[in-house]
Coordinates of C-alpha atoms in Angstrom, one line a residue:
Chain J
A1 CA -79.4 -24.1 -42.5
Q2 CA -75.3 -25.1 -43.3
S3 CA -74.7 -24.1 -47.0
V4 CA -72.4 -23.2 -49.7
A5 CA -72.5 -21.7 -52.7
Q6 CA -70.2 -20.4 -55.9
P7 CA -71.5 -17.7 -57.2
E8 CA -70.1 -18.2 -60.6
D9 CA -71.1 -20.9 -63.2
Q10 CA -68.0 -20.4 -64.8
V11 CA -64.7 -18.8 -64.5
N12 CA -62.0 -17.9 -68.0
V13 CA -59.2 -16.5 -67.6
A14 CA -55.8 -16.3 -70.0
E15 CA -52.2 -17.9 -69.7
G16 CA -51.2 -16.6 -66.5
N17 CA -53.1 -13.8 -65.3
P18 CA -54.6 -14.3 -61.9
L19 CA -57.4 -16.1 -61.4
T20 CA -60.3 -16.4 -58.1
V21 CA -63.2 -18.3 -57.7
K22 CA -65.5 -16.9 -55.5
C23 CA -66.5 -19.3 -52.3
T24 CA -69.5 -18.2 -49.0
Y25 CA -70.7 -20.0 -46.6
S26 CA -72.7 -20.4 -44.3
V27 CA -72.3 -23.3 -41.1
S28 CA -72.9 -23.0 -37.4
G29 CA -69.9 -22.6 -35.4
N30 CA -65.9 -22.9 -35.9
P31 CA -66.3 -24.2 -40.0
Y32 CA -63.8 -26.2 -42.5
L33 CA -63.3 -25.2 -45.1
F34 CA -61.9 -27.1 -48.2
W35 CA -61.5 -27.0 -51.5
Y36 CA -60.7 -29.5 -54.7
V37 CA -60.1 -29.6 -58.3
Q38 CA -61.7 -32.5 -60.5
Y39 CA -60.8 -33.3 -64.1
P40 CA -63.3 -34.4 -66.0
N41 CA -64.4 -37.8 -65.4
R42 CA -62.4 -38.5 -62.5
G43 CA -62.6 -38.5 -59.2
L44 CA -62.0 -35.0 -57.2
Q45 CA -58.7 -34.1 -55.7
F46 CA -57.6 -32.4 -52.9
L47 CA -56.6 -28.7 -52.9
L48 CA -55.8 -27.2 -49.4
K49 CA -58.0 -26.6 -46.5
Y50 CA -58.7 -24.2 -43.3
I51 CA -58.9 -25.6 -40.3
T52 CA -58.0 -22.3 -37.5
G53 CA -54.5 -20.5 -37.4
D54 CA -53.5 -17.9 -40.7
N55 CA -56.3 -16.4 -43.1
L56 CA -54.7 -17.7 -46.2
V57 CA -54.1 -21.4 -46.8
K58 CA -51.3 -22.4 -49.0
G59 CA -52.2 -25.9 -51.2
S60 CA -51.4 -27.7 -54.4
Y61 CA -50.7 -26.9 -57.9
G62 CA -50.1 -23.5 -56.4
F63 CA -53.1 -22.3 -55.0
E64 CA -53.9 -20.4 -52.2
A65 CA -56.4 -19.8 -50.4
E66 CA -57.7 -17.1 -47.8
F67 CA -60.3 -17.8 -44.9
N68 CA -62.6 -14.3 -44.6
K69 CA -65.0 -15.0 -41.3
S70 CA -66.8 -11.8 -41.4
Q71 CA -67.4 -12.3 -44.9
T72 CA -67.8 -15.8 -44.6
S73 CA -65.3 -16.2 -47.2
F74 CA -63.1 -18.7 -49.1
H75 CA -62.4 -17.7 -52.0
L76 CA -59.7 -19.9 -54.2
K77 CA -56.5 -17.6 -56.3
K78 CA -53.7 -18.9 -57.5
P79 CA -51.1 -15.7 -58.6
S80 CA -50.5 -17.5 -62.5
A81 CA -53.0 -19.6 -65.0
L82 CA -51.9 -22.1 -66.5
V83 CA -53.9 -24.4 -69.8
S84 CA -53.9 -27.2 -67.2
D85 CA -55.4 -25.6 -64.5
S86 CA -58.9 -25.6 -66.4
A87 CA -60.6 -28.4 -64.6
L88 CA -64.1 -27.6 -62.4
Y89 CA -63.7 -26.5 -58.8
F90 CA -65.8 -27.6 -55.5
C91 CA -66.2 -25.6 -52.6
A92 CA -67.4 -27.5 -49.1
V93 CA -67.7 -27.2 -45.7
R94 CA -68.5 -29.1 -42.5
E95 CA -69.1 -28.3 -39.3
G96 CA -65.9 -28.2 -37.3
R97 CA -64.5 -30.2 -34.7
N98 CA -67.8 -30.3 -32.1
A99 CA -69.3 -32.1 -34.6
G100 CA -68.5 -35.2 -33.0
N101 CA -68.0 -38.1 -35.6
N102 CA -70.2 -36.2 -38.8
R103 CA -67.6 -35.6 -41.4
K104 CA -70.3 -35.0 -43.8
L105 CA -68.8 -32.1 -46.8
I106 CA -71.8 -28.9 -47.5
W107 CA -70.8 -28.9 -51.3
G108 CA -71.2 -26.0 -53.1
L109 CA -72.2 -26.0 -57.5
G110 CA -69.1 -26.0 -58.6
T111 CA -68.0 -23.5 -60.9
S112 CA -66.1 -24.9 -64.6
L113 CA -62.4 -22.8 -64.6
A114 CA -61.4 -22.4 -67.8
V115 CA -58.1 -20.9 -69.0
N116 CA -56.5 -20.1 -72.6
P117 CA -53.9 -20.2 -73.7
Chain X
G1 CA -52.4 -38.2 -48.8
A2 CA -54.4 -41.6 -48.1
V3 CA -55.2 -43.3 -51.8
V4 CA -59.4 -44.9 -52.3
S5 CA -59.4 -47.1 -55.0
Q6 CA -63.2 -47.1 -56.1
H7 CA -63.6 -50.3 -59.3
P8 CA -65.1 -50.3 -62.1
S9 CA -64.4 -46.6 -63.8
W10 CA -67.1 -47.9 -66.2
V11 CA -69.6 -50.2 -66.7
I12 CA -72.6 -50.7 -68.8
C13 CA -75.2 -52.7 -68.1
K14 CA -79.2 -53.8 -70.0
S15 CA -81.9 -52.3 -67.4
G16 CA -83.2 -54.8 -65.4
T17 CA -80.0 -56.0 -63.8
S18 CA -77.7 -55.4 -61.0
V19 CA -73.8 -53.5 -60.5
K20 CA -71.5 -53.7 -57.7
I21 CA -69.4 -50.8 -57.3
E22 CA -66.2 -51.1 -54.8
C23 CA -64.6 -49.1 -53.1
R24 CA -61.2 -49.5 -50.4
S25 CA -59.1 -47.4 -48.7
L26 CA -55.7 -48.7 -49.6
D27 CA -53.8 -47.6 -46.8
F28 CA -56.3 -46.4 -43.8
Q29 CA -58.9 -47.9 -42.0
A30 CA -62.2 -46.2 -43.2
T31 CA -65.1 -46.8 -40.4
T32 CA -67.3 -43.9 -42.2
M33 CA -67.8 -44.1 -45.9
F34 CA -70.2 -42.1 -48.4
W35 CA -71.2 -42.0 -52.0
Y36 CA -72.3 -39.8 -53.7
R37 CA -73.9 -39.2 -57.3
Q38 CA -72.5 -36.7 -59.8
F39 CA -75.2 -35.1 -62.8
P40 CA -73.1 -33.8 -66.3
K41 CA -71.8 -30.3 -65.2
Q42 CA -73.6 -31.1 -61.4
S43 CA -72.6 -31.2 -57.6
L44 CA -71.8 -33.9 -56.4
M45 CA -75.7 -34.8 -54.6
L46 CA -74.3 -37.2 -51.2
M47 CA -76.3 -41.2 -51.3
A48 CA -74.9 -42.3 -47.8
T49 CA -73.0 -42.2 -45.8
S50 CA -71.8 -45.3 -45.0
N51 CA -71.0 -47.2 -41.1
E52 CA -68.6 -50.0 -41.1
G53 CA -70.7 -52.8 -38.9
S54 CA -74.2 -51.8 -39.3
K55 CA -77.5 -49.5 -41.4
A56 CA -76.5 -46.8 -44.2
T57 CA -77.8 -43.7 -43.5
Y58 CA -79.6 -42.5 -46.3
E59 CA -80.4 -39.1 -47.1
Q60 CA -84.2 -37.5 -48.0
G61 CA -84.6 -39.1 -51.6
V62 CA -83.2 -41.5 -52.1
E63 CA -84.0 -45.3 -52.2
K64 CA -82.4 -47.7 -50.2
D65 CA -84.2 -50.9 -51.7
K66 CA -82.4 -49.5 -54.7
F67 CA -79.0 -48.6 -54.0
L68 CA -76.9 -51.5 -51.4
I69 CA -75.3 -50.9 -49.6
N70 CA -72.6 -53.0 -47.6
H71 CA -69.8 -51.8 -45.0
A72 CA -68.0 -55.1 -43.8
S73 CA -64.8 -53.9 -43.6
L74 CA -62.8 -51.1 -42.2
T75 CA -61.6 -51.6 -46.1
L76 CA -64.4 -52.2 -48.1
S77 CA -68.0 -50.5 -49.5
T78 CA -69.8 -51.0 -51.9
L79 CA -72.6 -49.6 -53.5
T80 CA -74.7 -52.4 -55.4
V81 CA -77.9 -50.2 -58.0
T82 CA -80.1 -52.9 -58.0
S83 CA -82.4 -53.7 -61.3
A84 CA -81.4 -50.6 -62.7
H85 CA -82.4 -48.2 -65.3
P86 CA -81.5 -45.8 -67.6
E87 CA -83.1 -42.7 -65.2
D88 CA -79.7 -44.5 -63.1
S89 CA -77.0 -44.0 -65.3
S90 CA -74.9 -41.5 -64.4
F91 CA -71.7 -40.6 -61.9
Y92 CA -71.3 -42.3 -59.0
I93 CA -68.6 -41.3 -56.2
C94 CA -67.4 -42.2 -52.7
S95 CA -64.8 -41.5 -50.2
A96 CA -63.7 -41.4 -47.1
V97 CA -61.6 -39.7 -44.3
P98 CA -59.2 -40.4 -42.4
Q99 CA -59.4 -40.8 -38.5
L100 CA -56.7 -38.2 -38.4
N101 CA -56.8 -36.5 -41.4
T102 CA -59.8 -33.6 -42.0
E103 CA -60.7 -34.1 -45.5
A104 CA -61.8 -36.8 -47.2
F105 CA -59.5 -38.4 -50.2
F106 CA -62.8 -40.0 -53.9
G107 CA -62.1 -42.9 -55.4
Q108 CA -62.2 -42.4 -59.1
G109 CA -65.4 -42.6 -59.7
T110 CA -67.9 -45.2 -61.8
R111 CA -69.9 -44.1 -64.7
L112 CA -72.6 -46.3 -64.9
T113 CA -74.2 -46.9 -68.2
V114 CA -77.4 -49.3 -68.3
V115 CA -79.0 -49.2 -71.4

């Protein structure tokens, strides 16, 4: 069965320190992987994606993520956290190109990131 | 990125009444849109997949007669919560994937409160 795990409900980091938000997945075939961010009472904003190619992908607001096929992980990272990065982060996966028109995403439970000044 | 607009942002209604939420793709055509429900501090729960010109596909456990979905055009899908009850109070979010994109774009969400 397809699934996404975000093992940490909450991550706390000090401003200026590097941050990591973890994500592991289970999906058949080659996955498409995504990270989204949600601010309070707002919809989700797309941060970055891995489709194919270089395992390290860079996205919005200085975030990046590394696709690790052997560990089935796609951890989100940022070298230097900002207080404004405090939000809810979601990892999502769907089957890759062979999925046809199935664009349904499988979502992690979310990780609340708190960056302390 | 592509823009998805959701309206209203918030709504308060009385028990027993119906509420309609609109989801529009502003700069692309969307043959498929997705409706989610989100409880406080929880993940997204997919309710249904809205298909332009055909019936929506509902996820297991979602009452199709209660949550009516209409995808009448390539840029508009609507979710109507019929005979709303307090337990329907939640944050509803729609999303769509442009044809040449792989990532989904989301509306701003609608906070529904049923009193």
